Short mmCIF file of N, CA, C and O and ligand atoms in Angstrom, two decimals:
data_model
loop_
_atom_site.label_atom_id
_atom_site.label_comp_id
_atom_site.label_asym_id
_atom_site.label_seq_id
_atom_site.Cartn_x
_atom_site.Cartn_y
_atom_site.Cartn_z
N MET A 1 -0.32 16.03 -10.63
CA MET A 1 -1.57 15.35 -10.99
C MET A 1 -2.04 14.49 -9.82
O MET A 1 -1.26 13.74 -9.26
N LYS A 2 -3.28 14.63 -9.45
CA LYS A 2 -3.79 13.91 -8.28
C LYS A 2 -4.06 12.45 -8.62
O LYS A 2 -4.69 12.12 -9.61
N ARG A 3 -3.55 11.56 -7.77
CA ARG A 3 -3.85 10.14 -7.90
C ARG A 3 -5.05 9.81 -7.04
O ARG A 3 -5.14 10.28 -5.91
N PHE A 4 -5.92 8.98 -7.56
CA PHE A 4 -7.03 8.46 -6.77
C PHE A 4 -6.67 7.06 -6.33
O PHE A 4 -6.25 6.25 -7.15
N TYR A 5 -6.81 6.81 -5.05
CA TYR A 5 -6.56 5.46 -4.53
C TYR A 5 -7.90 4.86 -4.15
O TYR A 5 -8.78 5.55 -3.64
N TYR A 6 -8.03 3.56 -4.39
CA TYR A 6 -9.33 2.93 -4.09
C TYR A 6 -9.14 1.50 -3.62
O TYR A 6 -8.12 0.85 -3.87
N CYS A 7 -10.17 1.01 -2.94
CA CYS A 7 -10.18 -0.37 -2.46
C CYS A 7 -10.47 -1.29 -3.63
O CYS A 7 -11.42 -1.07 -4.39
N LEU A 8 -9.65 -2.33 -3.79
CA LEU A 8 -9.83 -3.25 -4.92
C LEU A 8 -11.07 -4.13 -4.74
O LEU A 8 -11.55 -4.72 -5.70
N LYS A 9 -11.60 -4.21 -3.51
CA LYS A 9 -12.79 -5.03 -3.28
C LYS A 9 -14.08 -4.25 -3.49
O LYS A 9 -14.98 -4.71 -4.17
N CYS A 10 -14.18 -3.07 -2.88
CA CYS A 10 -15.45 -2.33 -2.92
C CYS A 10 -15.35 -1.03 -3.71
O CYS A 10 -16.34 -0.32 -3.85
N SER A 11 -14.17 -0.70 -4.22
CA SER A 11 -13.93 0.49 -5.05
C SER A 11 -14.07 1.82 -4.30
O SER A 11 -14.07 2.88 -4.92
N THR A 12 -14.20 1.79 -2.99
CA THR A 12 -14.28 3.05 -2.23
C THR A 12 -13.02 3.89 -2.45
O THR A 12 -11.91 3.37 -2.44
N HIS A 13 -13.23 5.17 -2.67
CA HIS A 13 -12.15 6.13 -2.85
C HIS A 13 -11.48 6.35 -1.49
O HIS A 13 -12.13 6.81 -0.55
N LEU A 14 -10.20 6.02 -1.38
CA LEU A 14 -9.53 5.99 -0.08
C LEU A 14 -8.80 7.29 0.26
O LEU A 14 -8.29 7.44 1.36
N ASN A 15 -8.69 8.22 -0.70
CA ASN A 15 -8.08 9.52 -0.36
C ASN A 15 -9.00 10.67 -0.77
O ASN A 15 -8.71 11.44 -1.67
N PRO A 16 -10.12 10.80 -0.06
CA PRO A 16 -11.06 11.89 -0.38
C PRO A 16 -10.46 13.26 -0.07
O PRO A 16 -10.90 14.26 -0.63
N GLY A 17 -9.48 13.31 0.82
CA GLY A 17 -8.80 14.57 1.13
C GLY A 17 -7.36 14.47 0.68
O GLY A 17 -7.07 14.00 -0.41
N THR A 18 -6.46 14.87 1.55
CA THR A 18 -5.05 14.88 1.18
C THR A 18 -4.31 13.62 1.62
O THR A 18 -3.14 13.46 1.30
N LYS A 19 -4.98 12.73 2.36
CA LYS A 19 -4.32 11.51 2.85
C LYS A 19 -5.12 10.27 2.44
O LYS A 19 -6.33 10.35 2.23
N ILE A 20 -4.41 9.14 2.39
CA ILE A 20 -5.05 7.85 2.19
C ILE A 20 -5.46 7.32 3.56
O ILE A 20 -4.63 7.25 4.47
N ILE A 21 -6.71 6.95 3.71
CA ILE A 21 -7.23 6.49 5.01
C ILE A 21 -7.46 4.98 4.97
O ILE A 21 -8.20 4.48 4.12
N LEU A 22 -6.79 4.28 5.87
CA LEU A 22 -7.00 2.83 6.02
C LEU A 22 -7.21 2.54 7.51
O LEU A 22 -6.96 3.40 8.35
N THR A 23 -7.66 1.33 7.80
CA THR A 23 -7.64 0.89 9.19
C THR A 23 -6.54 -0.14 9.34
O THR A 23 -6.11 -0.75 8.37
N PHE A 24 -6.06 -0.29 10.57
CA PHE A 24 -4.99 -1.26 10.82
C PHE A 24 -5.34 -2.12 12.04
O PHE A 24 -6.12 -1.72 12.89
N VAL A 25 -4.75 -3.30 12.05
CA VAL A 25 -4.79 -4.17 13.23
C VAL A 25 -3.33 -4.51 13.53
O VAL A 25 -2.62 -5.04 12.68
N ALA A 26 -2.89 -4.16 14.73
CA ALA A 26 -1.50 -4.40 15.12
C ALA A 26 -1.47 -4.96 16.53
O ALA A 26 -2.52 -5.11 17.17
N LYS A 27 -0.27 -5.25 17.03
CA LYS A 27 -0.15 -5.79 18.39
C LYS A 27 -0.71 -4.82 19.42
O LYS A 27 -1.27 -5.23 20.43
N CYS A 28 -0.57 -3.52 19.16
CA CYS A 28 -1.01 -2.52 20.12
C CYS A 28 -2.50 -2.22 20.03
O CYS A 28 -3.03 -1.43 20.79
N GLY A 29 -3.19 -2.85 19.08
CA GLY A 29 -4.62 -2.61 18.93
C GLY A 29 -4.98 -2.27 17.50
O GLY A 29 -4.21 -2.57 16.57
N GLN A 30 -6.13 -1.65 17.31
CA GLN A 30 -6.53 -1.28 15.95
C GLN A 30 -6.91 0.18 15.90
O GLN A 30 -7.16 0.80 16.94
N GLY A 31 -6.93 0.73 14.70
CA GLY A 31 -7.25 2.14 14.57
C GLY A 31 -7.20 2.60 13.14
O GLY A 31 -7.13 1.79 12.20
N LEU A 32 -7.22 3.91 12.98
CA LEU A 32 -7.13 4.52 11.67
C LEU A 32 -5.69 4.93 11.41
O LEU A 32 -4.96 5.32 12.32
N ILE A 33 -5.28 4.85 10.16
CA ILE A 33 -3.94 5.28 9.79
C ILE A 33 -4.05 6.09 8.50
O ILE A 33 -4.78 5.71 7.59
N LEU A 34 -3.36 7.23 8.47
CA LEU A 34 -3.39 8.10 7.29
C LEU A 34 -2.01 8.07 6.63
O LEU A 34 -1.00 8.31 7.29
N PHE A 35 -2.01 7.78 5.35
CA PHE A 35 -0.77 7.72 4.58
C PHE A 35 -0.70 8.90 3.63
O PHE A 35 -1.71 9.37 3.13
N SER A 36 0.52 9.29 3.31
CA SER A 36 0.72 10.27 2.25
C SER A 36 0.45 9.61 0.91
O SER A 36 0.85 8.47 0.68
N PRO A 37 -0.24 10.29 -0.02
CA PRO A 37 -0.45 9.73 -1.35
C PRO A 37 0.79 9.84 -2.24
O PRO A 37 0.81 9.36 -3.36
N GLN A 38 1.84 10.46 -1.70
CA GLN A 38 3.06 10.69 -2.46
C GLN A 38 3.96 9.45 -2.40
O GLN A 38 4.34 9.03 -1.32
N PRO A 39 4.30 8.85 -3.54
CA PRO A 39 5.17 7.68 -3.51
C PRO A 39 6.49 8.00 -2.81
O PRO A 39 7.10 9.04 -3.09
N GLY A 40 6.91 7.14 -1.93
CA GLY A 40 8.19 7.35 -1.26
C GLY A 40 8.12 8.19 -0.01
O GLY A 40 9.12 8.36 0.68
N ASN A 41 6.95 8.73 0.30
CA ASN A 41 6.79 9.47 1.56
C ASN A 41 6.18 8.52 2.59
O ASN A 41 5.05 8.09 2.44
N TYR A 42 6.96 8.18 3.62
CA TYR A 42 6.53 7.16 4.58
C TYR A 42 6.04 7.73 5.90
O TYR A 42 5.89 7.00 6.87
N SER A 43 5.78 9.04 5.93
CA SER A 43 5.23 9.58 7.16
C SER A 43 3.76 9.16 7.26
O SER A 43 3.03 9.18 6.26
N VAL A 44 3.35 8.71 8.43
CA VAL A 44 1.97 8.31 8.64
C VAL A 44 1.42 9.04 9.85
O VAL A 44 2.18 9.52 10.70
N ILE A 45 0.09 9.12 9.91
CA ILE A 45 -0.57 9.73 11.06
C ILE A 45 -1.41 8.64 11.73
O ILE A 45 -2.22 7.98 11.07
N VAL A 46 -1.17 8.43 13.01
CA VAL A 46 -1.96 7.49 13.81
C VAL A 46 -2.26 8.17 15.14
O VAL A 46 -1.67 9.21 15.45
N SER A 47 -3.13 7.58 15.92
CA SER A 47 -3.44 8.18 17.21
C SER A 47 -2.21 8.10 18.11
O SER A 47 -1.33 7.25 17.92
N GLU A 48 -2.16 8.98 19.10
CA GLU A 48 -0.99 9.05 19.97
C GLU A 48 -0.74 7.75 20.73
O GLU A 48 0.37 7.44 21.10
N ALA A 49 -1.81 6.98 20.96
CA ALA A 49 -1.67 5.74 21.74
C ALA A 49 -1.07 4.61 20.92
O ALA A 49 -0.70 3.58 21.47
N THR A 50 -0.96 4.81 19.60
CA THR A 50 -0.49 3.73 18.73
C THR A 50 1.03 3.59 18.82
O THR A 50 1.75 4.56 18.65
N ARG A 51 1.47 2.37 19.12
CA ARG A 51 2.91 2.09 19.19
C ARG A 51 3.21 0.86 18.37
O ARG A 51 3.08 -0.26 18.87
N PHE A 52 3.57 1.05 17.12
CA PHE A 52 3.99 -0.09 16.31
C PHE A 52 5.38 -0.50 16.77
O PHE A 52 6.20 0.33 17.15
N ARG A 53 5.64 -1.81 16.70
CA ARG A 53 6.99 -2.28 17.01
C ARG A 53 7.78 -2.40 15.72
O ARG A 53 7.24 -2.84 14.70
N GLN A 54 9.04 -2.04 15.78
CA GLN A 54 9.90 -2.14 14.61
C GLN A 54 9.84 -3.56 14.04
O GLN A 54 10.02 -4.52 14.78
N GLY A 55 9.53 -3.68 12.77
CA GLY A 55 9.54 -4.99 12.13
C GLY A 55 8.24 -5.77 12.25
O GLY A 55 8.08 -6.79 11.59
N GLU A 56 7.30 -5.32 13.05
CA GLU A 56 6.05 -6.10 13.17
C GLU A 56 5.23 -5.96 11.88
O GLU A 56 5.28 -4.94 11.20
N VAL A 57 4.52 -7.04 11.56
CA VAL A 57 3.71 -7.04 10.34
C VAL A 57 2.30 -6.57 10.71
O VAL A 57 1.62 -7.20 11.52
N VAL A 58 1.90 -5.45 10.15
CA VAL A 58 0.62 -4.81 10.47
C VAL A 58 -0.41 -5.23 9.43
O VAL A 58 -0.10 -5.31 8.23
N GLN A 59 -1.62 -5.52 9.89
CA GLN A 59 -2.69 -5.83 8.93
C GLN A 59 -3.40 -4.54 8.56
O GLN A 59 -3.80 -3.78 9.45
N PHE A 60 -3.57 -4.29 7.26
CA PHE A 60 -4.30 -3.12 6.81
C PHE A 60 -5.62 -3.56 6.21
O PHE A 60 -5.70 -4.60 5.54
N CYS A 61 -6.66 -2.76 6.49
CA CYS A 61 -8.00 -3.09 6.00
C CYS A 61 -8.65 -1.87 5.39
O CYS A 61 -8.31 -0.73 5.71
N CYS A 62 -9.61 -2.14 4.50
CA CYS A 62 -10.43 -1.06 3.94
C CYS A 62 -11.33 -0.52 5.04
O CYS A 62 -11.96 -1.29 5.76
N PRO A 63 -11.40 0.81 5.21
CA PRO A 63 -12.23 1.37 6.28
C PRO A 63 -13.73 1.22 6.01
O PRO A 63 -14.54 1.41 6.91
N VAL A 64 -14.10 0.87 4.78
CA VAL A 64 -15.53 0.79 4.43
C VAL A 64 -16.02 -0.65 4.40
O VAL A 64 -16.96 -1.02 5.09
N CYS A 65 -15.36 -1.52 3.63
CA CYS A 65 -15.83 -2.91 3.54
C CYS A 65 -15.05 -3.84 4.46
O CYS A 65 -15.38 -5.02 4.57
N HIS A 66 -14.02 -3.33 5.12
CA HIS A 66 -13.21 -4.07 6.09
C HIS A 66 -12.42 -5.23 5.47
O HIS A 66 -11.93 -6.10 6.19
N ALA A 67 -12.30 -5.24 4.15
CA ALA A 67 -11.50 -6.29 3.51
C ALA A 67 -10.05 -6.20 3.98
O ALA A 67 -9.50 -5.10 4.14
N ASP A 68 -9.46 -7.34 4.21
CA ASP A 68 -8.03 -7.42 4.51
C ASP A 68 -7.29 -7.10 3.22
O ASP A 68 -7.52 -7.73 2.19
N LEU A 69 -6.40 -6.12 3.26
CA LEU A 69 -5.73 -5.67 2.04
C LEU A 69 -4.44 -6.43 1.74
O LEU A 69 -3.70 -6.07 0.83
N THR A 70 -4.17 -7.48 2.51
CA THR A 70 -2.97 -8.28 2.26
C THR A 70 -2.95 -8.79 0.82
O THR A 70 -3.95 -9.31 0.33
N SER A 71 -1.81 -8.61 0.15
CA SER A 71 -1.69 -8.99 -1.25
C SER A 71 -1.62 -10.50 -1.42
O SER A 71 -1.01 -11.20 -0.61
N SER A 72 -2.23 -10.99 -2.49
CA SER A 72 -2.12 -12.42 -2.80
C SER A 72 -0.74 -12.74 -3.39
O SER A 72 -0.34 -13.90 -3.46
N LEU A 73 0.00 -11.72 -3.80
CA LEU A 73 1.32 -11.95 -4.40
C LEU A 73 2.38 -12.22 -3.33
O LEU A 73 3.33 -12.97 -3.56
N ASN A 74 2.24 -11.58 -2.17
CA ASN A 74 3.20 -11.76 -1.08
C ASN A 74 2.51 -11.32 0.20
O ASN A 74 2.00 -10.20 0.28
N LYS A 75 2.51 -12.18 1.21
CA LYS A 75 1.74 -11.88 2.41
C LYS A 75 2.33 -10.75 3.24
O LYS A 75 1.68 -10.25 4.15
N ASN A 76 3.54 -10.32 2.93
CA ASN A 76 4.12 -9.17 3.64
C ASN A 76 3.82 -7.85 2.96
O ASN A 76 4.30 -6.80 3.39
N LEU A 77 3.03 -7.90 1.89
CA LEU A 77 2.64 -6.68 1.18
C LEU A 77 1.13 -6.48 1.28
O LEU A 77 0.37 -7.45 1.38
N ALA A 78 0.72 -5.22 1.27
CA ALA A 78 -0.70 -4.88 1.18
C ALA A 78 -0.92 -4.25 -0.20
O ALA A 78 0.03 -3.76 -0.83
N GLU A 79 -2.15 -4.25 -0.64
CA GLU A 79 -2.42 -3.86 -2.02
C GLU A 79 -3.70 -3.03 -2.12
O GLU A 79 -4.74 -3.42 -1.58
N ILE A 80 -3.63 -1.88 -2.80
CA ILE A 80 -4.82 -1.09 -3.13
C ILE A 80 -4.71 -0.67 -4.58
O ILE A 80 -3.68 -0.89 -5.23
N GLY A 81 -5.78 -0.11 -5.12
CA GLY A 81 -5.76 0.34 -6.51
C GLY A 81 -5.44 1.82 -6.61
O GLY A 81 -5.61 2.56 -5.65
N PHE A 82 -4.95 2.25 -7.77
CA PHE A 82 -4.82 3.70 -8.01
C PHE A 82 -5.18 3.99 -9.45
O PHE A 82 -5.13 3.13 -10.32
N ARG A 83 -5.58 5.23 -9.64
CA ARG A 83 -5.86 5.67 -11.01
C ARG A 83 -5.65 7.16 -11.11
O ARG A 83 -5.79 7.88 -10.12
N PHE A 84 -5.25 7.60 -12.28
CA PHE A 84 -5.14 9.02 -12.57
C PHE A 84 -6.43 9.45 -13.26
O PHE A 84 -7.06 8.63 -13.91
N PRO A 85 -6.82 10.72 -13.12
CA PRO A 85 -8.02 11.18 -13.81
C PRO A 85 -7.97 10.82 -15.30
O PRO A 85 -8.95 10.38 -15.87
N GLU A 86 -6.83 11.05 -15.93
CA GLU A 86 -6.65 10.61 -17.32
C GLU A 86 -5.33 9.90 -17.35
O GLU A 86 -4.29 10.51 -17.29
N GLY A 87 -5.36 8.62 -17.41
CA GLY A 87 -4.10 7.90 -17.40
C GLY A 87 -4.31 6.47 -16.94
O GLY A 87 -5.44 6.01 -16.83
N PRO A 88 -3.19 5.83 -16.69
CA PRO A 88 -3.28 4.40 -16.41
C PRO A 88 -3.87 4.08 -15.05
O PRO A 88 -3.77 4.85 -14.11
N ASP A 89 -4.52 2.94 -14.99
CA ASP A 89 -4.96 2.31 -13.74
C ASP A 89 -3.87 1.41 -13.27
O ASP A 89 -3.12 0.86 -14.07
N GLY A 90 -3.81 1.19 -12.00
CA GLY A 90 -2.82 0.23 -11.53
C GLY A 90 -3.08 -0.16 -10.10
O GLY A 90 -4.16 0.10 -9.54
N ARG A 91 -2.09 -0.81 -9.54
CA ARG A 91 -2.16 -1.26 -8.15
C ARG A 91 -0.95 -0.71 -7.41
O ARG A 91 0.11 -0.55 -8.00
N VAL A 92 -1.13 -0.42 -6.15
CA VAL A 92 -0.02 -0.03 -5.30
C VAL A 92 0.18 -1.15 -4.29
O VAL A 92 -0.77 -1.56 -3.64
N LEU A 93 1.40 -1.64 -4.20
CA LEU A 93 1.73 -2.63 -3.18
C LEU A 93 2.73 -1.98 -2.24
O LEU A 93 3.64 -1.28 -2.69
N PHE A 94 2.53 -2.20 -0.96
CA PHE A 94 3.46 -1.61 0.00
C PHE A 94 3.68 -2.57 1.15
O PHE A 94 2.83 -3.40 1.48
N SER A 95 4.84 -2.44 1.77
CA SER A 95 5.22 -3.36 2.84
C SER A 95 4.31 -3.21 4.04
O SER A 95 3.96 -2.11 4.44
N ARG A 96 3.94 -4.35 4.64
CA ARG A 96 3.14 -4.35 5.87
C ARG A 96 4.04 -4.31 7.10
O ARG A 96 3.54 -4.23 8.21
N ARG A 97 5.34 -4.43 6.89
CA ARG A 97 6.28 -4.48 8.01
C ARG A 97 6.62 -3.07 8.47
O ARG A 97 7.13 -2.27 7.69
N TYR A 98 6.37 -2.77 9.73
CA TYR A 98 6.65 -1.43 10.23
C TYR A 98 8.15 -1.14 10.14
O TYR A 98 8.97 -1.93 10.60
N GLY A 99 8.49 -0.02 9.52
CA GLY A 99 9.89 0.37 9.38
C GLY A 99 10.52 -0.06 8.07
O GLY A 99 11.61 0.37 7.74
N GLU A 100 9.82 -0.93 7.34
CA GLU A 100 10.36 -1.38 6.06
C GLU A 100 9.74 -0.50 4.96
O GLU A 100 8.52 -0.48 4.80
N HIS A 101 10.59 0.18 4.21
CA HIS A 101 10.10 1.13 3.21
C HIS A 101 10.21 0.53 1.82
O HIS A 101 11.27 0.54 1.20
N ALA A 102 9.11 -0.04 1.36
CA ALA A 102 9.08 -0.65 0.03
C ALA A 102 7.69 -0.46 -0.54
O ALA A 102 6.70 -0.86 0.06
N THR A 103 7.61 0.21 -1.68
CA THR A 103 6.33 0.50 -2.33
C THR A 103 6.48 0.28 -3.83
O THR A 103 7.53 0.60 -4.40
N TYR A 104 5.44 -0.26 -4.45
CA TYR A 104 5.49 -0.54 -5.89
C TYR A 104 4.22 -0.02 -6.53
O TYR A 104 3.11 -0.33 -6.06
N PHE A 105 4.40 0.75 -7.58
CA PHE A 105 3.27 1.19 -8.39
C PHE A 105 3.30 0.35 -9.66
O PHE A 105 4.24 0.44 -10.45
N VAL A 106 2.28 -0.45 -9.84
CA VAL A 106 2.27 -1.42 -10.93
C VAL A 106 1.13 -1.10 -11.90
O VAL A 106 -0.03 -1.01 -11.51
N THR A 107 1.48 -0.90 -13.15
CA THR A 107 0.47 -0.76 -14.22
C THR A 107 0.71 -1.90 -15.20
O THR A 107 1.62 -2.71 -15.01
N LYS A 108 -0.10 -1.96 -16.24
CA LYS A 108 0.10 -3.01 -17.24
C LYS A 108 1.50 -2.95 -17.84
O LYS A 108 2.09 -3.95 -18.18
N GLU A 109 2.02 -1.72 -17.94
CA GLU A 109 3.28 -1.53 -18.65
C GLU A 109 4.52 -1.68 -17.77
O GLU A 109 5.57 -2.08 -18.24
N GLU A 110 4.40 -1.30 -16.50
CA GLU A 110 5.62 -1.23 -15.71
C GLU A 110 5.35 -1.36 -14.22
O GLU A 110 4.21 -1.19 -13.77
N ALA A 111 6.42 -1.67 -13.49
CA ALA A 111 6.38 -1.67 -12.02
C ALA A 111 7.46 -0.70 -11.56
O ALA A 111 8.63 -0.86 -11.88
N ARG A 112 7.05 0.34 -10.85
CA ARG A 112 8.01 1.32 -10.32
C ARG A 112 8.14 1.11 -8.83
O ARG A 112 7.14 1.03 -8.13
N SER A 113 9.36 1.06 -8.36
CA SER A 113 9.55 0.83 -6.93
C SER A 113 10.05 2.09 -6.23
O SER A 113 10.72 2.93 -6.83
N TYR A 114 9.69 2.20 -4.97
CA TYR A 114 10.08 3.33 -4.12
C TYR A 114 10.50 2.79 -2.76
O TYR A 114 10.01 1.75 -2.32
N GLY A 115 11.36 3.52 -2.09
CA GLY A 115 11.75 3.16 -0.72
C GLY A 115 13.08 2.46 -0.69
O GLY A 115 13.45 1.72 -1.60
N GLU A 116 13.82 2.66 0.40
CA GLU A 116 15.18 2.12 0.47
C GLU A 116 15.21 0.60 0.65
O GLU A 116 16.25 -0.02 0.49
N ASN A 117 14.06 -0.03 0.96
CA ASN A 117 14.03 -1.48 1.11
C ASN A 117 13.34 -2.16 -0.07
O ASN A 117 12.95 -3.33 0.01
N ALA A 118 13.16 -1.45 -1.16
CA ALA A 118 12.40 -1.97 -2.30
C ALA A 118 12.96 -3.28 -2.84
O ALA A 118 12.22 -4.11 -3.37
N GLN A 119 14.27 -3.49 -2.69
CA GLN A 119 14.87 -4.71 -3.25
C GLN A 119 14.44 -5.97 -2.50
O GLN A 119 14.57 -7.07 -3.01
N VAL A 120 13.87 -5.81 -1.29
CA VAL A 120 13.44 -6.98 -0.50
C VAL A 120 12.43 -7.81 -1.30
O VAL A 120 12.41 -9.03 -1.20
N TYR A 121 11.60 -7.16 -2.10
CA TYR A 121 10.55 -7.86 -2.83
C TYR A 121 10.82 -7.91 -4.33
O TYR A 121 9.91 -8.06 -5.12
N SER A 122 12.08 -7.79 -4.69
CA SER A 122 12.41 -7.73 -6.12
C SER A 122 12.08 -9.03 -6.83
O SER A 122 11.99 -9.06 -8.06
N GLN A 123 11.88 -10.14 -6.07
CA GLN A 123 11.56 -11.42 -6.72
C GLN A 123 10.06 -11.59 -6.97
O GLN A 123 9.64 -12.54 -7.62
N VAL A 124 9.25 -10.68 -6.42
CA VAL A 124 7.80 -10.80 -6.61
C VAL A 124 7.45 -10.50 -8.06
O VAL A 124 7.92 -9.52 -8.63
N ASN A 125 6.63 -11.35 -8.65
CA ASN A 125 6.19 -11.12 -10.02
C ASN A 125 4.91 -10.28 -9.99
O ASN A 125 3.81 -10.80 -9.84
N PHE A 126 5.08 -8.96 -10.12
CA PHE A 126 3.95 -8.05 -9.96
C PHE A 126 2.94 -8.16 -11.10
O PHE A 126 1.83 -7.67 -11.00
N PHE A 127 3.34 -8.78 -12.18
CA PHE A 127 2.43 -8.85 -13.33
C PHE A 127 1.62 -10.14 -13.33
O PHE A 127 0.77 -10.34 -14.18
N GLY A 128 1.88 -10.99 -12.34
CA GLY A 128 1.08 -12.19 -12.17
C GLY A 128 1.19 -13.18 -13.32
O GLY A 128 0.29 -13.98 -13.54
N GLU A 129 2.28 -13.11 -14.06
CA GLU A 129 2.46 -14.03 -15.18
C GLU A 129 3.35 -15.20 -14.75
O GLU A 129 4.07 -15.11 -13.78
N GLY A 130 3.27 -16.24 -15.49
CA GLY A 130 4.13 -17.38 -15.21
C GLY A 130 5.57 -17.04 -15.56
O GLY A 130 5.84 -16.03 -16.21
N PRO A 131 6.49 -17.86 -15.08
CA PRO A 131 7.90 -17.59 -15.37
C PRO A 131 8.20 -17.68 -16.87
O PRO A 131 7.63 -18.51 -17.57
N LYS A 132 9.04 -16.76 -17.30
CA LYS A 132 9.45 -16.78 -18.73
C LYS A 132 10.86 -17.33 -18.81
O LYS A 132 11.67 -17.11 -17.93
N ASP A 133 11.13 -18.05 -19.87
CA ASP A 133 12.52 -18.49 -20.04
C ASP A 133 12.98 -18.36 -21.48
O ASP A 133 12.41 -17.62 -22.25
ZN1 LIG B 201 -13.34 -1.84 0.54
#
């Protein structure tokens, strides 16, 4: 089932083809970056001149409205929306740190994590609720 990804600010559909298209700002400059829409697939496509440094925090932006996609829940995560043609809406949060593999698909009902570093953000409250005791 195809997931639609979109910008939470301007609602632009970010995967019109087979990849999610974002822009990035990094130490080496800025450019376009294509992500796999498949959870847990961390292969990306960037221009040959792009050299991310291991561990550097990359800024991701919407290619249309240029909004900074940094999550308000944790500044090391970026956030976009997703929806299924028939199914739940949610948010995808993913690590901004190059080489860190942590992705979360969050709907009203659940938060699913992907990536071998997913436990790094296990303390983040993805549902935005106050602490329960
Ligand atoms: Zn946008």
